[in-house]
CSV table of C-alpha atoms in Angstrom, one decimal:
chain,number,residue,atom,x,y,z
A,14,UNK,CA,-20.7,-23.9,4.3
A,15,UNK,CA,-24.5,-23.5,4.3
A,16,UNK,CA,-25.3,-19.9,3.1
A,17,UNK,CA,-28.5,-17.6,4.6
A,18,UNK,CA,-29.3,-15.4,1.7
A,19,UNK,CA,-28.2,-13.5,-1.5
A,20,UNK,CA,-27.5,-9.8,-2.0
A,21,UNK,CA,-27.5,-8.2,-4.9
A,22,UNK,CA,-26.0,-5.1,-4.5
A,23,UNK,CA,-25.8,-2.2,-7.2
A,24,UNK,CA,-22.6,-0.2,-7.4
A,25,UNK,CA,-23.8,3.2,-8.4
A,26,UNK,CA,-21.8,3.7,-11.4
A,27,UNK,CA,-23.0,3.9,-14.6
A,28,UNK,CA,-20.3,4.9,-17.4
A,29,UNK,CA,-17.7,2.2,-18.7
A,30,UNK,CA,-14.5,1.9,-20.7
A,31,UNK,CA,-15.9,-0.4,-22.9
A,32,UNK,CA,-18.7,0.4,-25.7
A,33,UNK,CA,-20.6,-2.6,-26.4
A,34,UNK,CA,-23.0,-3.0,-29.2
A,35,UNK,CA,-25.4,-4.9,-27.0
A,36,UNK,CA,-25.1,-3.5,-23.6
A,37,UNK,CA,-28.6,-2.9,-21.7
A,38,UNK,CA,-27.6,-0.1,-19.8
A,39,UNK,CA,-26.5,2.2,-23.6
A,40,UNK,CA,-29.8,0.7,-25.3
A,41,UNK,CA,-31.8,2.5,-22.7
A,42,UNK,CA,-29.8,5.8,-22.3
A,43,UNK,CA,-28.6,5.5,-18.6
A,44,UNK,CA,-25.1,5.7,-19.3
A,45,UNK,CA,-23.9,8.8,-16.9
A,46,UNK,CA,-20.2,10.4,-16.5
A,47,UNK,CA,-19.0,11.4,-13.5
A,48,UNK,CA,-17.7,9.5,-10.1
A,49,UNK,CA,-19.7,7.4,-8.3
A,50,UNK,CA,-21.2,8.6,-5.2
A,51,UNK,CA,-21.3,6.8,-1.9
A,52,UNK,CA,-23.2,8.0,0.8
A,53,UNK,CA,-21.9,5.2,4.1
A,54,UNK,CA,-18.0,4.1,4.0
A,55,UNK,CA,-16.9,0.4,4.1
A,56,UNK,CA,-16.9,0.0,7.7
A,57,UNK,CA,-20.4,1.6,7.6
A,58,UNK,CA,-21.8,-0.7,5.0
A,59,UNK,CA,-19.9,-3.8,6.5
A,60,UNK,CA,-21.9,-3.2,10.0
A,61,UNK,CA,-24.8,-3.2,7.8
A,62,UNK,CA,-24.6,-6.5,6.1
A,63,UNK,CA,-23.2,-8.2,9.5
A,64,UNK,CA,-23.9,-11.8,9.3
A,65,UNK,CA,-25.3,-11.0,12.8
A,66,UNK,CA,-28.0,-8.8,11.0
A,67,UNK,CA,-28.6,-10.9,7.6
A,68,UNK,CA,-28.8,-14.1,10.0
A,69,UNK,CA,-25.6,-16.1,8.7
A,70,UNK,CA,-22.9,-16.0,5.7
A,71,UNK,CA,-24.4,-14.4,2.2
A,72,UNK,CA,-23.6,-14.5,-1.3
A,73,UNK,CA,-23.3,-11.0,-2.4
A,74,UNK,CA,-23.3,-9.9,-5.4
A,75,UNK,CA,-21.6,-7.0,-6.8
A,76,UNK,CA,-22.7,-5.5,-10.1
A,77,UNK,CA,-22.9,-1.8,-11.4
A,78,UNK,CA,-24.5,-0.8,-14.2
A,79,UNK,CA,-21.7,0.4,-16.4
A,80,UNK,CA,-18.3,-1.5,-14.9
A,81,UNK,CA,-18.6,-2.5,-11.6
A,82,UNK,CA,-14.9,-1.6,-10.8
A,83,UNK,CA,-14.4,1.9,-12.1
A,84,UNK,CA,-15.2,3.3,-8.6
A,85,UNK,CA,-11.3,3.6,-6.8
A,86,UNK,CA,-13.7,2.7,-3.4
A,87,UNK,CA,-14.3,-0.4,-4.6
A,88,UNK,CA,-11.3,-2.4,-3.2
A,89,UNK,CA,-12.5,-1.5,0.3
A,90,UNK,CA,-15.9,-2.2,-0.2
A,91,UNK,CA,-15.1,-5.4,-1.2
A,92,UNK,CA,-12.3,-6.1,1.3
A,93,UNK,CA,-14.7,-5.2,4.4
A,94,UNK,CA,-17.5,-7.2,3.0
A,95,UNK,CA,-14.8,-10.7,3.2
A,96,UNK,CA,-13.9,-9.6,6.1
A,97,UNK,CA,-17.1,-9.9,7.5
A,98,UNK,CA,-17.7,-13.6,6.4
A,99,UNK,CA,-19.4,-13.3,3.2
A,100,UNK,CA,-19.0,-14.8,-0.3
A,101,UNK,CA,-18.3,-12.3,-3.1
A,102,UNK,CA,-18.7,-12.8,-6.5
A,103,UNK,CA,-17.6,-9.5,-8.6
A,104,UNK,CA,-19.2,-8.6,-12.5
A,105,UNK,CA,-16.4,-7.0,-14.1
A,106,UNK,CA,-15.2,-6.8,-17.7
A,107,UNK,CA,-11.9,-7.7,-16.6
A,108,UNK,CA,-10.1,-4.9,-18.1
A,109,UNK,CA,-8.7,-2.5,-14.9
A,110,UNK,CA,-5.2,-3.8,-14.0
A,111,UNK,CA,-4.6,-1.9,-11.3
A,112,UNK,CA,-7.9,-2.5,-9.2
A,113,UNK,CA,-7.2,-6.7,-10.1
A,114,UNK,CA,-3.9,-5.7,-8.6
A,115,UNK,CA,-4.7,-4.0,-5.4
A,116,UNK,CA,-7.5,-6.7,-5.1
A,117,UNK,CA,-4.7,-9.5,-5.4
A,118,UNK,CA,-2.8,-8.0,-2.4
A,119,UNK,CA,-5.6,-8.7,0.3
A,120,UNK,CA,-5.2,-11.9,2.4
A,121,UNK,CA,-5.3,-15.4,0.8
A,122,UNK,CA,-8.0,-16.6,3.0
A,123,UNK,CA,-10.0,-13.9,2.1
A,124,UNK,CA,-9.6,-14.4,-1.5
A,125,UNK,CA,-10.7,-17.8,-1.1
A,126,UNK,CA,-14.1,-16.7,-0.7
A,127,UNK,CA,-14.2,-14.4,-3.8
A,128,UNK,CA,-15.0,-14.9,-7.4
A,129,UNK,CA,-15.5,-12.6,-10.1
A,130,UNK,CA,-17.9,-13.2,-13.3
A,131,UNK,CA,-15.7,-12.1,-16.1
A,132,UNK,CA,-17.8,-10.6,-18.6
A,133,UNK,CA,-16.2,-11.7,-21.8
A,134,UNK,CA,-16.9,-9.2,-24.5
A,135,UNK,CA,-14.7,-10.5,-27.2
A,136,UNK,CA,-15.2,-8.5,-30.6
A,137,UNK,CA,-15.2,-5.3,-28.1
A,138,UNK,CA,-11.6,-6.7,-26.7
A,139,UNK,CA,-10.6,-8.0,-29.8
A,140,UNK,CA,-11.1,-4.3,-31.4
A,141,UNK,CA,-9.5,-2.6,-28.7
A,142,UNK,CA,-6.1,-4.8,-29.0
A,143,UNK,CA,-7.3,-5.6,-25.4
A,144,UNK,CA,-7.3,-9.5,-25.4
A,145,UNK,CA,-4.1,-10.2,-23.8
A,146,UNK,CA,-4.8,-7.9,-21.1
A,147,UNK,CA,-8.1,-9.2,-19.6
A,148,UNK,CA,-6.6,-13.0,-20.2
A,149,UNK,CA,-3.2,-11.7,-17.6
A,150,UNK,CA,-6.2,-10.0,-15.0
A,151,UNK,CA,-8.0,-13.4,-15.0
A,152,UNK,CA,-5.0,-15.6,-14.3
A,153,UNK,CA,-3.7,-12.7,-11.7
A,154,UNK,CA,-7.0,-13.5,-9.8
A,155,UNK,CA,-6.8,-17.0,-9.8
A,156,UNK,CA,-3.1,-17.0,-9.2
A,157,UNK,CA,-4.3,-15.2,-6.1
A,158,UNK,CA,-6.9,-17.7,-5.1
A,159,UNK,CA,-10.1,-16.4,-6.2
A,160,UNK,CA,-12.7,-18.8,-8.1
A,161,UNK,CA,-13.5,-16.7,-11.3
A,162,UNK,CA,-16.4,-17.5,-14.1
A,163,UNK,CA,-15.9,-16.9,-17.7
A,164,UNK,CA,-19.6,-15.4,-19.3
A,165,UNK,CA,-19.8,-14.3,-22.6
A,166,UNK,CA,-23.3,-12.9,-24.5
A,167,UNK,CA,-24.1,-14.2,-27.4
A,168,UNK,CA,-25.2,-12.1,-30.3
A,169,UNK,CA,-25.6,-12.4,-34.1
A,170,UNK,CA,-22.3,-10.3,-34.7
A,171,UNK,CA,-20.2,-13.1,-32.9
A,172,UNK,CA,-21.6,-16.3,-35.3
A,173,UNK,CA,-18.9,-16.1,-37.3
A,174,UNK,CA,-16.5,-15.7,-34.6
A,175,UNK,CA,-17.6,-19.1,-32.8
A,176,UNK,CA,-14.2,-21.0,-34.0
A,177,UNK,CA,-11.8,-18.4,-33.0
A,178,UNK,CA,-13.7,-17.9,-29.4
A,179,UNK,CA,-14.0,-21.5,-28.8
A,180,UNK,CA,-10.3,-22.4,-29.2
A,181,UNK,CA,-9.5,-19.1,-27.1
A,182,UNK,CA,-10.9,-20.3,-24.6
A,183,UNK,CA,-9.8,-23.8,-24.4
A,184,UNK,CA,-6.4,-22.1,-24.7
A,185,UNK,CA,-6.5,-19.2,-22.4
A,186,UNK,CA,-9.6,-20.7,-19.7
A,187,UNK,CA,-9.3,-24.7,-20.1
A,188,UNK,CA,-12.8,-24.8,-21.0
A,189,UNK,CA,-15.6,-23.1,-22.9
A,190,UNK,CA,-17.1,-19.9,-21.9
A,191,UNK,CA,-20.5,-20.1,-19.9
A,192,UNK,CA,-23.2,-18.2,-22.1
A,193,UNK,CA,-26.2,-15.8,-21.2
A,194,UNK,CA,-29.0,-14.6,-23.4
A,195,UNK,CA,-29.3,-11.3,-25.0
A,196,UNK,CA,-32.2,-9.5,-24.7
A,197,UNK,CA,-33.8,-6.7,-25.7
A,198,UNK,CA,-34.3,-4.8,-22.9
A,199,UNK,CA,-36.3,-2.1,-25.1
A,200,UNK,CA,-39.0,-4.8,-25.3
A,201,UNK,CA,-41.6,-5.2,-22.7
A,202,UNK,CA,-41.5,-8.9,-23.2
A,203,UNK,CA,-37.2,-8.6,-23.3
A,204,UNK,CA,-37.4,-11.1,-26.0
A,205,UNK,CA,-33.9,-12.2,-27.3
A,206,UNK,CA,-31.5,-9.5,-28.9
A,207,UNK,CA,-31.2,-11.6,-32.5
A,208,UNK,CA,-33.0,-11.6,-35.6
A,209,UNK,CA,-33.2,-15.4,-35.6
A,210,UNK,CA,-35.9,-17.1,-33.9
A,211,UNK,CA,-35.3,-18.4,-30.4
A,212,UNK,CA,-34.9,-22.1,-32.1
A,213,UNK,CA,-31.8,-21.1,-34.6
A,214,UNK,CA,-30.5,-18.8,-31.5
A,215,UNK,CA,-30.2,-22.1,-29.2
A,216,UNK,CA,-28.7,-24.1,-32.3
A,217,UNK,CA,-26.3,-21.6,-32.6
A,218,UNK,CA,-25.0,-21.4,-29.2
A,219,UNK,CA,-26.0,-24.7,-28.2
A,220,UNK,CA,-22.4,-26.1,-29.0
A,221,UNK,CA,-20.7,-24.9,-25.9
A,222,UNK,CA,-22.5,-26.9,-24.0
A,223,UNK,CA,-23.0,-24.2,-20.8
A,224,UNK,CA,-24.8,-25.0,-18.1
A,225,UNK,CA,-26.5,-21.7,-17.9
A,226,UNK,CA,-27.3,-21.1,-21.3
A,227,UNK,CA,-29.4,-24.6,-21.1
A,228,UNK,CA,-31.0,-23.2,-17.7
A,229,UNK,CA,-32.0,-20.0,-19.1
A,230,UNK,CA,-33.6,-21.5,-21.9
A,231,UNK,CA,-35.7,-23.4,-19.9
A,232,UNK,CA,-36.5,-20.1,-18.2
A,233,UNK,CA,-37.1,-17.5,-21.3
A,234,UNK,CA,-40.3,-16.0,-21.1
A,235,UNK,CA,-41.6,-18.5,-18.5
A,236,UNK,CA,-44.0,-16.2,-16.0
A,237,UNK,CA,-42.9,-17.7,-12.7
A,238,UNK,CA,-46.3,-17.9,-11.0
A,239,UNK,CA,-44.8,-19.9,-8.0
A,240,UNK,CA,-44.7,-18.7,-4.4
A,241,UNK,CA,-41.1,-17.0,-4.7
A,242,UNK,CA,-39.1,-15.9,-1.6
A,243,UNK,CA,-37.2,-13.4,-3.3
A,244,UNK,CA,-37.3,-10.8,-0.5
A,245,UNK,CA,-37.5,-13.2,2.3
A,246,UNK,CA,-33.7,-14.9,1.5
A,247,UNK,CA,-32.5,-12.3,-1.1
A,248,UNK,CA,-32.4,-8.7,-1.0
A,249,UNK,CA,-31.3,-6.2,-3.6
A,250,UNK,CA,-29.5,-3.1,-1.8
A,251,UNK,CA,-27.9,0.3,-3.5
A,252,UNK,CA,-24.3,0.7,-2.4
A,253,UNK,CA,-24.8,4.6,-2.7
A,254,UNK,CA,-27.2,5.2,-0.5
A,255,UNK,CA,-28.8,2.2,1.4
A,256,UNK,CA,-31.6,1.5,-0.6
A,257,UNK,CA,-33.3,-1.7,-0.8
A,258,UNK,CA,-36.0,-4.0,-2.2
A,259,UNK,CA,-36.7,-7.8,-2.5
A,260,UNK,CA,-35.4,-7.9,-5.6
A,261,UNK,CA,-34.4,-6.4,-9.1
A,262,UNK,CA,-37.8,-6.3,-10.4
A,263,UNK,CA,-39.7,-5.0,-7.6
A,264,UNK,CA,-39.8,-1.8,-5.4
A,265,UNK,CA,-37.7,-0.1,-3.1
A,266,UNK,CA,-39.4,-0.6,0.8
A,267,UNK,CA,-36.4,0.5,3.2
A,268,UNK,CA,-33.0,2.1,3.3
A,269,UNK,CA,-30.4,-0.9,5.3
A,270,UNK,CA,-27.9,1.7,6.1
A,271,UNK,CA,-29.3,4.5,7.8
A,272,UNK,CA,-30.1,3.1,11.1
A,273,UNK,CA,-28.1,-0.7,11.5
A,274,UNK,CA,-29.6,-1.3,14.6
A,275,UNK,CA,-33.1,-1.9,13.1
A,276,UNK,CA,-33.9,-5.0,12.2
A,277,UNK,CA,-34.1,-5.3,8.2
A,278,UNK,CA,-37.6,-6.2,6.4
A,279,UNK,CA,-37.3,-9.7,5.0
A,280,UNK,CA,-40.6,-9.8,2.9
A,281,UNK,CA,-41.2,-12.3,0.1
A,282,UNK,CA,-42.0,-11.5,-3.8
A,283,UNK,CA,-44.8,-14.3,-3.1
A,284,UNK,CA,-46.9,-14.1,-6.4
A,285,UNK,CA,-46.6,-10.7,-7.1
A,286,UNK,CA,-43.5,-10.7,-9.6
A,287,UNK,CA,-43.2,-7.8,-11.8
A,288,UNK,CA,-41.2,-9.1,-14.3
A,289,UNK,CA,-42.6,-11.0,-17.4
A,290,UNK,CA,-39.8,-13.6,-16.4
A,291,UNK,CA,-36.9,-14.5,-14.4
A,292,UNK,CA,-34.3,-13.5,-16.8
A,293,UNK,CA,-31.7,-13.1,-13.5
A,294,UNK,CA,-33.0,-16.7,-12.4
A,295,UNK,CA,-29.6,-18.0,-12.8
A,296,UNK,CA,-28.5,-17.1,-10.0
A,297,UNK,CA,-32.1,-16.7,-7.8
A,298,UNK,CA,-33.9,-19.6,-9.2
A,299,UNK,CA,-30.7,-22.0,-8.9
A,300,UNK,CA,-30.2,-20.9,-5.1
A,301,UNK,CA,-33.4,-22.0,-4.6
A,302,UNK,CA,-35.7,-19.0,-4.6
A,303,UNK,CA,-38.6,-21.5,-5.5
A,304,UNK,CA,-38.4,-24.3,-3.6
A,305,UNK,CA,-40.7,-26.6,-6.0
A,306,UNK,CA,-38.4,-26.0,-8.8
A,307,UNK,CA,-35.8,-28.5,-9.6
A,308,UNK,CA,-32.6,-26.2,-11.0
A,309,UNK,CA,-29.0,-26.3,-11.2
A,310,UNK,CA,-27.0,-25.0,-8.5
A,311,UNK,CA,-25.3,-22.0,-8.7
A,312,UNK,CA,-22.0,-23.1,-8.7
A,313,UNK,CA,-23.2,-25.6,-12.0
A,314,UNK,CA,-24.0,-22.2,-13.2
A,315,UNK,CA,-20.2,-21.0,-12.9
A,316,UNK,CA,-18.0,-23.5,-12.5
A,317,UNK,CA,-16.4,-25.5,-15.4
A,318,UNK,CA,-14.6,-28.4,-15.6
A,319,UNK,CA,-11.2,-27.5,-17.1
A,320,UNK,CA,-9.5,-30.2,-19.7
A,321,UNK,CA,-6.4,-30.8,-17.0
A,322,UNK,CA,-9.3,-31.8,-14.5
A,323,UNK,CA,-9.2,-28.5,-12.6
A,324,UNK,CA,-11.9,-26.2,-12.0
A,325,UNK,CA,-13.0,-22.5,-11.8
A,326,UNK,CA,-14.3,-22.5,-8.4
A,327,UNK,CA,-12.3,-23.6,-5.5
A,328,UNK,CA,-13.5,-26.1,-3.0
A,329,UNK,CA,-14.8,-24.0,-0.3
A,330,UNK,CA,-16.1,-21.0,-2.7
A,331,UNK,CA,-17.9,-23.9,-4.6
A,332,UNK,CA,-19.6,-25.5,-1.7
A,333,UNK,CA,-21.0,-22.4,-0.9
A,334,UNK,CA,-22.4,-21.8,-4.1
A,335,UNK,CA,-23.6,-25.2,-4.3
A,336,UNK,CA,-26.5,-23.8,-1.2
A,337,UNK,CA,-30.3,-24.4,-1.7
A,338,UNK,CA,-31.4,-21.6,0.3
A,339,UNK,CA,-34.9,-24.0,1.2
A,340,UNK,CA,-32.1,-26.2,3.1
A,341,UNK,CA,-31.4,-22.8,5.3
A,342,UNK,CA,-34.5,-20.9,5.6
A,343,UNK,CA,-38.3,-21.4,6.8
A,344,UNK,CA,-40.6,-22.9,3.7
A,345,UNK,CA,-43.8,-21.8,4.5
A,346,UNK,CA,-46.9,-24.5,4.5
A,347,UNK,CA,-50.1,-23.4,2.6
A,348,UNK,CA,-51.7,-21.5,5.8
A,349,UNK,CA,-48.7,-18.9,5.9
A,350,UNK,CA,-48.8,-18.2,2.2
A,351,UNK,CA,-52.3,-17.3,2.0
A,352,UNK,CA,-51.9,-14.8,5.6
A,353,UNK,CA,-49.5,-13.0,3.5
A,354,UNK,CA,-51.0,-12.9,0.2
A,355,UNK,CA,-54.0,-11.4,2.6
A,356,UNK,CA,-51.8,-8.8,4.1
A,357,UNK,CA,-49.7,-7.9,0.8
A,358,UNK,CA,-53.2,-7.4,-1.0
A,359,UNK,CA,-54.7,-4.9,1.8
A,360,UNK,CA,-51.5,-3.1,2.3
A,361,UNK,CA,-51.4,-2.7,-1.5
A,362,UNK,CA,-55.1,-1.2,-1.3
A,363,UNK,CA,-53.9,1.1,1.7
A,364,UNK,CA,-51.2,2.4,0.1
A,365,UNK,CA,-54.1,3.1,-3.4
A,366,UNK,CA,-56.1,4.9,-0.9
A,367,UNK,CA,-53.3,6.9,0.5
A,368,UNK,CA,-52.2,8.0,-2.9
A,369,UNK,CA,-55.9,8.8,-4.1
A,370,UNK,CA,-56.3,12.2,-3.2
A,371,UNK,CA,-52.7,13.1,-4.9
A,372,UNK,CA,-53.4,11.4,-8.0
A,373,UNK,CA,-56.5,12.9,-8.3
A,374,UNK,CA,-54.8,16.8,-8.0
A,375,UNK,CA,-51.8,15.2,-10.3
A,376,UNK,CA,-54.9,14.5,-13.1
A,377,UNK,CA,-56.7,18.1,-12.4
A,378,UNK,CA,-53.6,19.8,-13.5
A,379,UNK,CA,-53.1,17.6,-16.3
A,380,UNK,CA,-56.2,18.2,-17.1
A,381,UNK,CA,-56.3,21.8,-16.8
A,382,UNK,CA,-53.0,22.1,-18.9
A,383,UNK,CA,-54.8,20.6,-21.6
């Protein structure tokens, strides 16, 4: 299965049952209580992302900003978006029985194109007598058929934990846990969230041997100043109300939902990345986002090798993840990149000219205020 392009979506819920000591989302005060609102129901949203209207099969991503599956929607939304043809991969911390449960009752050939990244937050599980549970909603899902990914975040509190999670996970997950990098999102640079150096953080972690800790590595605080086509295969879309941009680091240009009969805006990033580097390249930069770069796939990124010779990922879930989106999309030659760095740089002027006049009453008043 050759896949079109990646959605990220963003569930609009920020609040979780969990309280992490490294979490992104608390370091920066934008936790929130309340329900999460959604402004388009399932059917709604499915008509939106129709394969018909994204050009082909997708892998979306579902993520919210405090847990993804707090939302009692969520189910549906994730039903009607498998139902339309698309690959699913869901970022949980695997700790809501009942959701896993209603999720487990959809159809089997549904399932087969869903995977959820279990965020493993060990000493937060560990404290909360919680263990056994999210082990039980991991083997319900892949009882069930889904492909599922094991990620855990390394941080100086878990070092001397390393024994204990290792052989937890050979026990529970046949395999290590995949890693990611903390970082200190209250950093401009979003350096790494340890007080070694980046050296005796690698050593550390180095040991479990996880494809995506060694990719991200490669990419920490590399300034990606190729040509990207983030916003020409990928888009990043706000399940609560429609909104969407090319991708996590840039800015919002359209709204998907109110009117599906318009055609969407598929506009690449080009050179004009905002971000002082790809820290989500894992999954953009291994589909294929920069064609020139040689990278994992995606599916190296989740899948593991389990010691009985089984894997994470089933078969068709793991061909699909295993897309370079260059092998399904238009790579523009030299002549087309330069005609849209033209028209990106005199649209950006345009739009400085248009805001002139109300930035120049925004500084009178901040002057006169003084």
């Amino acid at each position: 299965m050759k896949i079109k392009r990646m959605i990220a979506i963003n569930v609009p819920i920020k609040n979780c049952n969990l309280k992490c000591h490294y979490c992104y989302i608390t370091a920066q005060n934008q936790v929130e209580t309340g329900a999460a609102v959604f402004q388009y129901k399932p059917d709604h949203v499915a008509r939106c992302l129709s394969q018909e209207r994204l050009g082909g099969p997708c892998i979306i991503n579902m993520t919210g900003g405090g847990e993804t599956l707090i939302p009692p929607e969520m189910p549906a939304y994730i039903k009607a978006l498998l139902k339309e043809g698309h690959y699913l991969e869901i970022v949980t911390n695997g700790t809501l029985k009942k959701r896993f449960q209603e999720i487990a009752a959809f159809p089997r050939e549904l399932l087969l194109r869903l995977e959820f990244k279990f965020s493993f937050h060990y000493l937060e599980l560990k404290a909360r007598n919680m263990l056994d549970d999210f082990v039980d909603n991991v083997n319900l899902m892949r009882r069930s058929g889904c492909s599922f990914t094991i990620e855990c975040t390394p941080t100086d509190e878990l070092d001397e934990y390393i024994p204990e999670l290792k052989q937890f996970c050979l026990k529970n997950f046949g395999a290590y846990c995949q890693l990611t990098i903390a970082r200190d999102d209250l950093t401009d640079s979003k350096k790494i969230l340890s007080a070694k150096t980046f050296d005796e953080y690698c050593k550390t972690w180095d040991q479990f041997d996880s494809t995506m800790f060694s990719f991200k590595k490669e990419l920490f605080l590399r300034k990606c100043t190729e040509f990207c086509y983030a916003g020409c295969w990928s888009l990043y879309v706000d399940l609560g109300t429609g909104r969407a941009k090319p991708c996590y680091g840039q800015m919002y240009n359209q709204n998907i939902f109110e009117n599906p009969e318009n055609e969407i805006i598929f506009e690449p990033v080009g050179k004009h990345c905002r971000q002082p580097y790809c820290y989500n390249g894992h999954a953009y930069l291994a589909l294929g986002m920069i064609p020139e770069l040689d990278t994992p796939t995606y599916a190296d990124i989740r899948n593991r090798i389990c010691e009985d010779s089984s894997e994470w990922e089933q078969a068709d879930l793991k061909e699909a993840f295993s897309t370079k989106l260059y092998d399904t999309n238009e790579v523009w030659d030299d002549k087309k990149k330069q005609l849209y760095e033209r028209k990106y740089l005199l649209r950006t002027i345009k739009t400085a000219i248009y805001d002139l006049p109300e930035l120049k009453e925004k500084l009178k008043k901040a002057i006169v205020r003084k």
